[in-house]
mmCIF file of C-alpha atoms in Angstrom:
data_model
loop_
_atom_site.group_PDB
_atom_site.id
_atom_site.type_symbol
_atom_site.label_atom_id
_atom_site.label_comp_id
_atom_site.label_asym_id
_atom_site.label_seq_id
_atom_site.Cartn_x
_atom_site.Cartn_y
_atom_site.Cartn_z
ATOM 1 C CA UNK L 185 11.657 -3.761 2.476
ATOM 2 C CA UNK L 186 14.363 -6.156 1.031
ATOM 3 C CA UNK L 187 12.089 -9.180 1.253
ATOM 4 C CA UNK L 188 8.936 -10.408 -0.127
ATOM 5 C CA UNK L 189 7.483 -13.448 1.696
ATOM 6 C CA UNK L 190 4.221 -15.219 1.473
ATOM 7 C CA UNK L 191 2.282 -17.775 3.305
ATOM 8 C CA UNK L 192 1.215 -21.389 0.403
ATOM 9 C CA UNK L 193 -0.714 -23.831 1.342
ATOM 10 C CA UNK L 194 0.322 -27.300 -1.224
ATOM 11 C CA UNK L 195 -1.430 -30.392 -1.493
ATOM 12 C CA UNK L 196 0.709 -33.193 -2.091
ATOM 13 C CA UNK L 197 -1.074 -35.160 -5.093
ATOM 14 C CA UNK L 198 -0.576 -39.268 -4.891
ATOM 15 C CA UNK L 199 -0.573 -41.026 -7.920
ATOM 16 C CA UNK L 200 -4.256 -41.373 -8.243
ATOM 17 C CA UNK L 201 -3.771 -37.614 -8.147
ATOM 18 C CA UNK L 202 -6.359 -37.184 -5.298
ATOM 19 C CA UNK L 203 -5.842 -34.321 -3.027
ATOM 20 C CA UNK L 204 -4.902 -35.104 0.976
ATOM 21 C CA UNK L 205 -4.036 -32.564 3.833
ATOM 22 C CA UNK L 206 -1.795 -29.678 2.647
ATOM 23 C CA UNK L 207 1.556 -29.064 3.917
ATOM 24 C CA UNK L 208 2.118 -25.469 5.065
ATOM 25 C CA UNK L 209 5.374 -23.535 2.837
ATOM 26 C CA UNK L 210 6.534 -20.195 2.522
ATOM 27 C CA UNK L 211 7.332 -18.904 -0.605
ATOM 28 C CA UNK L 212 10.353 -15.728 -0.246
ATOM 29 C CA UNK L 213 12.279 -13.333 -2.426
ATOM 30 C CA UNK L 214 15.384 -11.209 -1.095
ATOM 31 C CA UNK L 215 16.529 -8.300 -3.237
ATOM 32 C CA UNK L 216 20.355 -9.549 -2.093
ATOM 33 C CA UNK L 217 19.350 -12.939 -3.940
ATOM 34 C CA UNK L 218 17.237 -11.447 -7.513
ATOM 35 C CA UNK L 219 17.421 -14.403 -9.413
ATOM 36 C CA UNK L 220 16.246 -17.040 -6.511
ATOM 37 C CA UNK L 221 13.058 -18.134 -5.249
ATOM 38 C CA UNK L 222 13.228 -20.315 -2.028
ATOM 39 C CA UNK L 223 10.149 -22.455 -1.096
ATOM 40 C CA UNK L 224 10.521 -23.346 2.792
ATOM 41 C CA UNK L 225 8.065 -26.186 3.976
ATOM 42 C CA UNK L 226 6.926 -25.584 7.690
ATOM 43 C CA UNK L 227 6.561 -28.009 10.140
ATOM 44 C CA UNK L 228 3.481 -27.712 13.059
ATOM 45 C CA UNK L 229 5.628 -25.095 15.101
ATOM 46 C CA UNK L 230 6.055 -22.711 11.655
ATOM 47 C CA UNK L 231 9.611 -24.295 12.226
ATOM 48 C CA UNK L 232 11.777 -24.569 8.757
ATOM 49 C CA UNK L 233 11.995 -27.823 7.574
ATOM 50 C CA UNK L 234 12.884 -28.330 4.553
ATOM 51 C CA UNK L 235 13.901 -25.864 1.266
ATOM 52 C CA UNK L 236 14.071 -25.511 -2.402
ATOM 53 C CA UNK L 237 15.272 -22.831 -4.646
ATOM 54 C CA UNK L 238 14.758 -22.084 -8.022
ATOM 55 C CA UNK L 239 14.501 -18.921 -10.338
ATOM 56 C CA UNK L 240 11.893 -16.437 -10.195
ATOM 57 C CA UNK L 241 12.005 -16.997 -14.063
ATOM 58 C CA UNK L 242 11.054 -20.594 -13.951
ATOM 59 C CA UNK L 243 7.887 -19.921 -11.254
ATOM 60 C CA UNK L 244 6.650 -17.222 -13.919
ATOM 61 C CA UNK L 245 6.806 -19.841 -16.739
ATOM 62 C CA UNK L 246 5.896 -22.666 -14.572
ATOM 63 C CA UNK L 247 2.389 -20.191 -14.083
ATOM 64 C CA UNK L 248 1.409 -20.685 -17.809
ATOM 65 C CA UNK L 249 3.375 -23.718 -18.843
ATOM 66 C CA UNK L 250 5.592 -26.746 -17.785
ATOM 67 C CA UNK L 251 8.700 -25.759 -17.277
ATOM 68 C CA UNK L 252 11.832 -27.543 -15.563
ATOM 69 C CA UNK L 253 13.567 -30.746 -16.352
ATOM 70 C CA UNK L 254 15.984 -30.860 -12.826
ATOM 71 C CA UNK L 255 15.053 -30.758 -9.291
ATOM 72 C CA UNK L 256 11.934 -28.519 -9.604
ATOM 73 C CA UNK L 257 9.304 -28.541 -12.223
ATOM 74 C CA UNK L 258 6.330 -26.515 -12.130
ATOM 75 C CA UNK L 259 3.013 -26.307 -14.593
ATOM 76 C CA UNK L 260 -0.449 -25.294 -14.505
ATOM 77 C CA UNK L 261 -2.770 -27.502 -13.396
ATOM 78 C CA UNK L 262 -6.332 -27.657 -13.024
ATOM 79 C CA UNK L 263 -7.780 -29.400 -9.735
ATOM 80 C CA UNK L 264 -11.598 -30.584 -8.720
ATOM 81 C CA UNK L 265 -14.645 -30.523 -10.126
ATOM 82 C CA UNK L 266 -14.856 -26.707 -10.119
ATOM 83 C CA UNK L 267 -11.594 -27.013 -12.165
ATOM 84 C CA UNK L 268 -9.789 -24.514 -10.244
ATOM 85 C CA UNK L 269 -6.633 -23.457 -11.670
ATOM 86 C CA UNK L 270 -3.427 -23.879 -9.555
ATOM 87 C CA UNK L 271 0.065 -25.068 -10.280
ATOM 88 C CA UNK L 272 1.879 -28.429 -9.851
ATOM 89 C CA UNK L 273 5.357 -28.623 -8.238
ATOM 90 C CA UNK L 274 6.953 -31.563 -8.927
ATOM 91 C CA UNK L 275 10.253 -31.718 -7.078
ATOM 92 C CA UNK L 276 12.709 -34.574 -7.545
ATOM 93 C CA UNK L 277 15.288 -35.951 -6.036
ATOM 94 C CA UNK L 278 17.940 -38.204 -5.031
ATOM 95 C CA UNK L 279 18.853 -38.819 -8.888
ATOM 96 C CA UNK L 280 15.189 -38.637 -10.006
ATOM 97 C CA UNK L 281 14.193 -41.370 -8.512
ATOM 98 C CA UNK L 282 12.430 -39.538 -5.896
ATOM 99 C CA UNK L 283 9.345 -37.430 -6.421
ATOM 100 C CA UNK L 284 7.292 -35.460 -5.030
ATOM 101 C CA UNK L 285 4.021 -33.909 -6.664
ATOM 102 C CA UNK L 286 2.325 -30.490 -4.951
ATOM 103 C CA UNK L 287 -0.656 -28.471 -6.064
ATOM 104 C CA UNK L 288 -1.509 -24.775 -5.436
ATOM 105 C CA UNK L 289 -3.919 -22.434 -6.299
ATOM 106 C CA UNK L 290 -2.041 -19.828 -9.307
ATOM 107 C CA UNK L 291 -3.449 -16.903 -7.629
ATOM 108 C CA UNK L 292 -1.383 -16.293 -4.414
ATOM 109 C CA UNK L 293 1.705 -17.423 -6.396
ATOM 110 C CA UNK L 294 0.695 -14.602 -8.666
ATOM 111 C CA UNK L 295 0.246 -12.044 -6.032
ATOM 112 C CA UNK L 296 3.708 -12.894 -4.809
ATOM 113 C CA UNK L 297 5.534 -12.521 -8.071
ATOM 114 C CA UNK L 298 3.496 -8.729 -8.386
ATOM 115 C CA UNK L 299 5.352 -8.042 -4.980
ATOM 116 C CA UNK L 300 9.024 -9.435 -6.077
ATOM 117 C CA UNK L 301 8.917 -7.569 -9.336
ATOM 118 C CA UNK L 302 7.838 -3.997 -7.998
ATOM 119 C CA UNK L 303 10.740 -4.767 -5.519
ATOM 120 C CA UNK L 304 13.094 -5.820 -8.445
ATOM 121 C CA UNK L 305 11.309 -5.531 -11.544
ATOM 122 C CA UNK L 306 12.613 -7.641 -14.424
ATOM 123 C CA UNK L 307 15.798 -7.079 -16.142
ATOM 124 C CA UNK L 308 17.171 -4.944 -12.917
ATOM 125 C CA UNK L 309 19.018 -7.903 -11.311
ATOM 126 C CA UNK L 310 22.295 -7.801 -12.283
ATOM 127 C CA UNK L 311 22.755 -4.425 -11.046
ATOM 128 C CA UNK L 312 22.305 -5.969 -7.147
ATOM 129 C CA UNK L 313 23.946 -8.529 -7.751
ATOM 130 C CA UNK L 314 27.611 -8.732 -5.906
ATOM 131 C CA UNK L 315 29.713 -10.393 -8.469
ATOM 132 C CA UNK L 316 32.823 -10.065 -6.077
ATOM 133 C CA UNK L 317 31.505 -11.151 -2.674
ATOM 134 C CA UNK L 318 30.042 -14.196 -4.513
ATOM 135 C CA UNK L 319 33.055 -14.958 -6.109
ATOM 136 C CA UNK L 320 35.146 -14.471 -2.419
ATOM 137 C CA UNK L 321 32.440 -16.761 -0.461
ATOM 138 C CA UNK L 322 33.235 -19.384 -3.534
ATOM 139 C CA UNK L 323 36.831 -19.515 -3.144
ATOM 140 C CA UNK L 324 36.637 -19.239 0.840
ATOM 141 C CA UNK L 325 34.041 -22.035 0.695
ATOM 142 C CA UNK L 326 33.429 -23.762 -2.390
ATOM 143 C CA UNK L 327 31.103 -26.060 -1.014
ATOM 144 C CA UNK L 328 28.875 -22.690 -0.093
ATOM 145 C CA UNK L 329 26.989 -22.043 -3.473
ATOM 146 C CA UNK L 330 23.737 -19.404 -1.564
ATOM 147 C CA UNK L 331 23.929 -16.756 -0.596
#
């Protein structure tokens, strides 16, 4: 298994911060990729829509402390009356003018970074990284920065 992938469910917060329906995502790591996390929002179909990727590093801070100042920011956050603890993603855009606020509960996001690191623990990423192919798709397309 090259992949890890697991099923979120986000709330998007509005700026009263109360909590509507929740948008279905996926949350994936690919051993080919060891530094990125991607975060695909679903439409009704389980259709792609829409994707953001980030480090694996900045979702394990993000898990015990704001972290980010670009597109994607991510701290703890506590949510309800129970005060259960979950994360905020804040993901901006469109020259910051353009946000979006998301809360999750911390525990499946923690479950998913258990799975990425026993299939690339930290530290071990350089060595599957392919310095070479990503420096050929760069000068064949230098618009194509992912892999």
């Amino acid at each position: 298994m090259n992949t890890v992938t697991h099923r979120l469910a986000l709330w998007p917060l509005d700026e009263e911060e109360h909590l509507r329906t929740y948008l279905r995502a996926l949350i994936s790591y690919r051993s080919a990729d060891p530094y990125c996390v991607r975060l695909t929002f679903l439409s009704a179909h389980d259709e792609q829509t829409v994707e953001w990727q980030f480090s694996r590093e900045l979702l394990a801070c993000g898990l015990i402390t704001h972290v980010g100042v670009g597109d994607v920011r991510i701290e703890p956050a506590l949510r309800g009356a129970d005060m259960e603890l979950g994360v905020t993603f804040t993901l901006v855009s469109d020259g910051y003018d353009d946000r979006f606020a998301l809360w999750t509960p911390s525990a499946p996001l923690w479950r998913f970074l258990r799975d990425t690191y026993a299939l690339v623990p930290i530290g071990a990423e350089p060595r599957l990284l392919d310095i070479d192919a990503a420096i050929h798709r760069l000068l064949v397309d230098p618009g194509e920065v992912t892999s």
